[in-house]
Amino acid sequence: WTSAARRSNPRLQSAITGAHLRRVRALLDAGQWADALKAARAALKVTPGQPALVTAALVAHNRLADRAGADADWSTAIAHYEEIRDLLTSSSGSATRSEQGLGPVAPVLHNLAVAHEMLEQWEPAADAWRALMGTLPRRQARTRVKAAEGDGRPASMPVADHRNWLRKRILACYQKAGKPDQAIALYRQAVKANSDDLDLRLDLANALLANDQVIAGRNELTRILERDPKHLEAQVRLAEVQQLRGEVQ
């Protein structure tokens, strides 16, 4: 049977999909995750995007990723997390992921970032953290997000705090990757969008100073003190910069 023939015969298409799905589910029930994934991939070539098969593939990927993480096989875990991410972000079609029952992508991005960090792959880790930050709600008031277990955050935190936590993580990754310019670009975007957030501007100043952009860092500190002359951290940092440059005795 050709694919065109299957499409023209809905009953045949349904029977083929059902047969594939029963096989995949039997393998999942038996805990044969790799075989289940192989079967799900083959079935998805016949019926692309079929939600039940996509869900089965996600379950198999997730089990295999968990096993790889438990064995500290982070490269394998990363490969599975990337495929989970791609399935979640490409399978929505006209329906949302939640409508299809596929679940959110944020925990996957979190796990992907952590796995990259475990291999000291700092730039891919930063990219995954940035993608995670992009999933946060834009409206922050009274919204809280649940933290992943063991990542150093409280059990839940307001979105604004979560965003700040992620920015610091991204900055640290880019610095370890030897790419502070990318971290600075991220902070500049954030400051532009939140010009009244002086703590965020202080983070930008610190990033600039850490990248030996002393004049730019000093300018950001000056802007903070123009808005809040009593901002203690900015006062201290500016005094340090001025002393370093010999501007004060």
Short mmCIF file of C-alpha atoms in Angstrom, two decimals:
data_model
loop_
_atom_site.label_atom_id
_atom_site.label_comp_id
_atom_site.label_asym_id
_atom_site.label_seq_id
_atom_site.Cartn_x
_atom_site.Cartn_y
_atom_site.Cartn_z
CA TRP A 1 0.00 0.00 0.00
CA THR A 2 1.29 3.44 -0.91
CA SER A 3 1.04 6.39 1.43
CA ALA A 4 -1.46 7.99 -0.94
CA ALA A 5 -3.62 4.87 -0.78
CA ARG A 6 -3.52 4.89 2.99
CA ARG A 7 -4.54 8.53 3.12
CA SER A 8 -7.45 7.87 0.76
CA ASN A 9 -8.66 5.03 2.98
CA PRO A 10 -9.18 6.35 6.54
CA ARG A 11 -10.15 2.92 7.87
CA LEU A 12 -6.93 1.41 6.58
CA GLN A 13 -4.94 4.30 8.01
CA SER A 14 -6.61 3.86 11.38
CA ALA A 15 -5.94 0.12 11.39
CA ILE A 16 -2.26 0.61 10.56
CA THR A 17 -1.87 3.28 13.22
CA GLY A 18 -3.62 1.07 15.77
CA ALA A 19 -1.34 -1.87 15.03
CA HIS A 20 1.77 0.29 15.41
CA LEU A 21 0.45 1.79 18.62
CA ARG A 22 -0.33 -1.58 20.20
CA ARG A 23 3.19 -2.79 19.48
CA VAL A 24 4.78 0.36 20.89
CA ARG A 25 2.65 0.26 24.02
CA ALA A 26 3.46 -3.42 24.59
CA LEU A 27 7.17 -2.60 24.46
CA LEU A 28 6.68 0.30 26.87
CA ASP A 29 4.74 -1.93 29.27
CA ALA A 30 7.62 -4.42 29.14
CA GLY A 31 10.14 -1.70 29.97
CA GLN A 32 11.90 -2.15 26.65
CA TRP A 33 12.46 1.56 26.19
CA ALA A 34 14.99 1.46 23.35
CA ASP A 35 12.88 -0.99 21.32
CA ALA A 36 9.76 1.05 22.04
CA LEU A 37 11.49 4.19 20.79
CA LYS A 38 12.69 2.43 17.65
CA ALA A 39 9.17 1.18 16.95
CA ALA A 40 7.62 4.59 17.64
CA ARG A 41 10.06 6.28 15.25
CA ALA A 42 9.24 3.77 12.53
CA ALA A 43 5.51 4.26 13.10
CA LEU A 44 5.82 8.05 12.98
CA LYS A 45 7.35 7.78 9.52
CA VAL A 46 4.12 6.12 8.43
CA THR A 47 1.77 8.40 10.39
CA PRO A 48 3.72 11.62 11.09
CA GLY A 49 2.64 13.64 14.10
CA GLN A 50 0.14 11.07 15.38
CA PRO A 51 -0.37 12.29 18.99
CA ALA A 52 -0.48 8.89 20.71
CA LEU A 53 2.70 7.78 18.94
CA VAL A 54 4.42 11.08 19.74
CA THR A 55 3.47 10.61 23.40
CA ALA A 56 4.87 7.07 23.34
CA ALA A 57 8.12 8.34 21.83
CA LEU A 58 8.30 11.02 24.53
CA VAL A 59 7.83 8.43 27.28
CA ALA A 60 10.58 6.23 25.84
CA HIS A 61 12.96 9.17 25.39
CA ASN A 62 12.30 10.32 28.94
CA ARG A 63 12.96 6.88 30.45
CA LEU A 64 16.17 6.51 28.44
CA ALA A 65 17.28 10.02 29.42
CA ASP A 66 16.65 9.26 33.11
CA ARG A 67 18.64 6.05 32.82
CA ALA A 68 21.52 7.85 31.08
CA GLY A 69 21.53 10.57 33.73
CA ALA A 70 21.60 7.98 36.53
CA ASP A 71 24.63 6.42 34.82
CA ALA A 72 26.26 9.86 34.37
CA ASP A 73 26.09 9.28 30.60
CA TRP A 74 25.32 12.91 29.95
CA SER A 75 25.96 12.85 26.21
CA THR A 76 23.25 10.24 25.77
CA ALA A 77 20.93 12.14 28.12
CA ILE A 78 21.46 15.30 26.08
CA ALA A 79 20.60 13.50 22.83
CA HIS A 80 17.30 12.32 24.33
CA TYR A 81 16.44 15.69 25.88
CA GLU A 82 17.08 17.39 22.55
CA GLU A 83 14.75 14.97 20.78
CA ILE A 84 12.10 15.47 23.47
CA ARG A 85 12.42 19.23 23.04
CA ASP A 86 12.10 18.94 19.27
CA LEU A 87 9.06 16.67 19.52
CA LEU A 88 7.34 19.02 21.95
CA THR A 89 8.06 22.13 19.91
CA SER A 90 7.24 20.64 16.50
CA SER A 91 4.18 18.52 17.30
CA SER A 92 1.74 21.23 18.34
CA GLY A 93 0.34 21.88 14.87
CA SER A 94 -3.08 23.47 15.14
CA ALA A 95 -3.50 22.30 18.73
CA THR A 96 -1.48 23.28 21.75
CA ARG A 97 0.80 20.81 23.52
CA SER A 98 -1.50 20.81 26.53
CA GLU A 99 -4.50 20.01 24.33
CA GLN A 100 -2.59 17.04 22.92
CA GLY A 101 -1.49 15.99 26.41
CA LEU A 102 2.20 16.29 25.51
CA GLY A 103 3.14 18.42 28.51
CA PRO A 104 5.29 21.52 28.93
CA VAL A 105 8.73 21.97 27.41
CA ALA A 106 10.21 23.94 30.35
CA PRO A 107 11.30 20.91 32.48
CA VAL A 108 13.00 19.43 29.43
CA LEU A 109 14.96 22.62 28.80
CA HIS A 110 15.96 22.67 32.46
CA ASN A 111 17.25 19.10 32.30
CA LEU A 112 19.02 19.81 29.02
CA ALA A 113 20.82 22.81 30.52
CA VAL A 114 21.89 20.85 33.59
CA ALA A 115 23.19 17.98 31.44
CA HIS A 116 25.28 20.40 29.37
CA GLU A 117 26.67 21.90 32.59
CA MET A 118 27.64 18.44 33.83
CA LEU A 119 29.82 18.11 30.72
CA GLU A 120 31.06 21.69 31.14
CA GLN A 121 29.52 22.59 27.80
CA TRP A 122 28.89 26.10 28.96
CA GLU A 123 27.63 27.81 25.81
CA PRO A 124 24.99 25.14 24.99
CA ALA A 125 24.00 25.24 28.67
CA ALA A 126 23.53 29.00 28.46
CA ASP A 127 21.47 28.60 25.31
CA ALA A 128 19.21 26.06 27.03
CA TRP A 129 18.78 28.34 30.07
CA ARG A 130 17.89 31.20 27.71
CA ALA A 131 15.32 29.03 25.97
CA LEU A 132 13.88 28.17 29.39
CA MET A 133 13.67 31.86 30.28
CA GLY A 134 11.72 32.38 27.08
CA THR A 135 8.98 30.07 28.37
CA LEU A 136 8.25 32.25 31.42
CA PRO A 137 5.01 34.25 31.47
CA ARG A 138 5.43 37.89 30.50
CA ARG A 139 3.03 39.08 33.18
CA GLN A 140 4.84 38.57 36.44
CA ALA A 141 2.49 39.80 39.15
CA ARG A 142 1.43 37.12 41.60
CA THR A 143 2.67 34.38 39.27
CA ARG A 144 4.89 31.69 40.70
CA VAL A 145 6.82 28.90 39.06
CA LYS A 146 7.76 25.55 40.54
CA ALA A 147 11.47 24.83 40.84
CA ALA A 148 13.04 21.60 39.70
CA GLU A 149 14.30 19.34 42.46
CA GLY A 150 17.89 19.91 43.50
CA ASP A 151 18.69 22.98 41.43
CA GLY A 152 19.25 25.34 44.33
CA ARG A 153 16.04 27.35 44.08
CA PRO A 154 13.16 27.50 46.59
CA ALA A 155 10.26 25.11 45.97
CA SER A 156 8.52 27.91 44.09
CA MET A 157 9.31 31.52 43.34
CA PRO A 158 7.72 34.54 41.66
CA VAL A 159 8.38 34.75 37.94
CA ALA A 160 10.48 37.90 38.37
CA ASP A 161 12.77 36.10 40.82
CA HIS A 162 12.95 33.06 38.57
CA ARG A 163 13.93 35.30 35.66
CA ASN A 164 16.69 36.87 37.75
CA TRP A 165 17.90 33.42 38.84
CA LEU A 166 18.09 32.33 35.21
CA ARG A 167 19.94 35.48 34.16
CA LYS A 168 22.62 34.84 36.75
CA ARG A 169 22.91 31.22 35.61
CA ILE A 170 23.20 32.31 31.97
CA LEU A 171 25.80 34.91 32.83
CA ALA A 172 27.88 32.35 34.73
CA CYS A 173 27.71 29.91 31.82
CA TYR A 174 28.74 32.49 29.25
CA GLN A 175 31.60 33.64 31.47
CA LYS A 176 32.82 30.06 31.86
CA ALA A 177 32.52 29.66 28.09
CA GLY A 178 34.79 32.67 27.65
CA LYS A 179 31.98 34.63 25.98
CA PRO A 180 31.10 37.48 28.34
CA ASP A 181 29.98 39.62 25.39
CA GLN A 182 26.95 37.38 24.96
CA ALA A 183 26.10 37.75 28.64
CA ILE A 184 26.44 41.51 28.38
CA ALA A 185 24.17 41.57 25.34
CA LEU A 186 21.58 39.62 27.34
CA TYR A 187 21.77 42.11 30.21
CA ARG A 188 21.50 45.08 27.86
CA GLN A 189 18.30 43.64 26.42
CA ALA A 190 16.94 43.06 29.91
CA VAL A 191 17.84 46.58 31.09
CA LYS A 192 16.22 48.07 28.00
CA ALA A 193 13.01 46.20 28.81
CA ASN A 194 13.21 47.00 32.57
CA SER A 195 14.93 50.37 32.78
CA ASP A 196 13.73 51.00 36.35
CA ASP A 197 15.22 47.76 37.70
CA LEU A 198 18.38 49.07 39.35
CA ASP A 199 19.51 45.66 40.59
CA LEU A 200 19.41 44.42 37.01
CA ARG A 201 21.41 47.46 35.91
CA LEU A 202 23.92 46.67 38.66
CA ASP A 203 24.28 43.16 37.24
CA LEU A 204 25.03 44.73 33.85
CA ALA A 205 27.63 47.01 35.44
CA ASN A 206 29.29 44.05 37.15
CA ALA A 207 29.31 42.09 33.88
CA LEU A 208 30.92 45.01 32.07
CA LEU A 209 33.55 45.46 34.78
CA ALA A 210 34.29 41.73 34.76
CA ASN A 211 34.87 42.03 31.00
CA ASP A 212 37.32 44.92 31.54
CA GLN A 213 34.85 47.42 30.09
CA VAL A 214 35.58 49.77 32.95
CA ILE A 215 34.24 53.01 31.50
CA ALA A 216 30.98 51.40 30.39
CA GLY A 217 30.64 49.75 33.79
CA ARG A 218 31.29 53.04 35.56
CA ASN A 219 28.66 54.74 33.40
CA GLU A 220 26.06 52.17 34.43
CA LEU A 221 26.94 52.69 38.10
CA THR A 222 26.57 56.43 37.63
CA ARG A 223 23.12 55.93 36.08
CA ILE A 224 22.06 53.86 39.07
CA LEU A 225 23.15 56.58 41.50
CA GLU A 226 21.43 59.26 39.46
CA ARG A 227 18.18 57.38 40.06
CA ASP A 228 18.96 56.30 43.62
CA PRO A 229 21.82 58.24 45.27
CA LYS A 230 21.60 55.94 48.32
CA HIS A 231 22.08 52.68 46.40
CA LEU A 232 24.80 51.20 48.64
CA GLU A 233 26.14 48.49 46.31
CA ALA A 234 26.46 50.95 43.44
CA GLN A 235 28.25 53.41 45.73
CA VAL A 236 30.75 50.73 46.80
CA ARG A 237 31.38 49.49 43.27
CA LEU A 238 31.81 53.01 41.91
CA ALA A 239 34.27 53.83 44.69
CA GLU A 240 36.25 50.71 43.80
CA VAL A 241 36.32 51.69 40.13
CA GLN A 242 37.38 55.24 40.90
CA GLN A 243 40.16 54.02 43.18
CA LEU A 244 41.32 51.55 40.53
CA ARG A 245 41.47 54.36 37.97
CA GLY A 246 43.25 56.71 40.37
CA GLU A 247 40.35 59.14 40.37
CA VAL A 248 40.29 59.40 44.18
CA GLN A 249 43.09 59.60 46.70
#
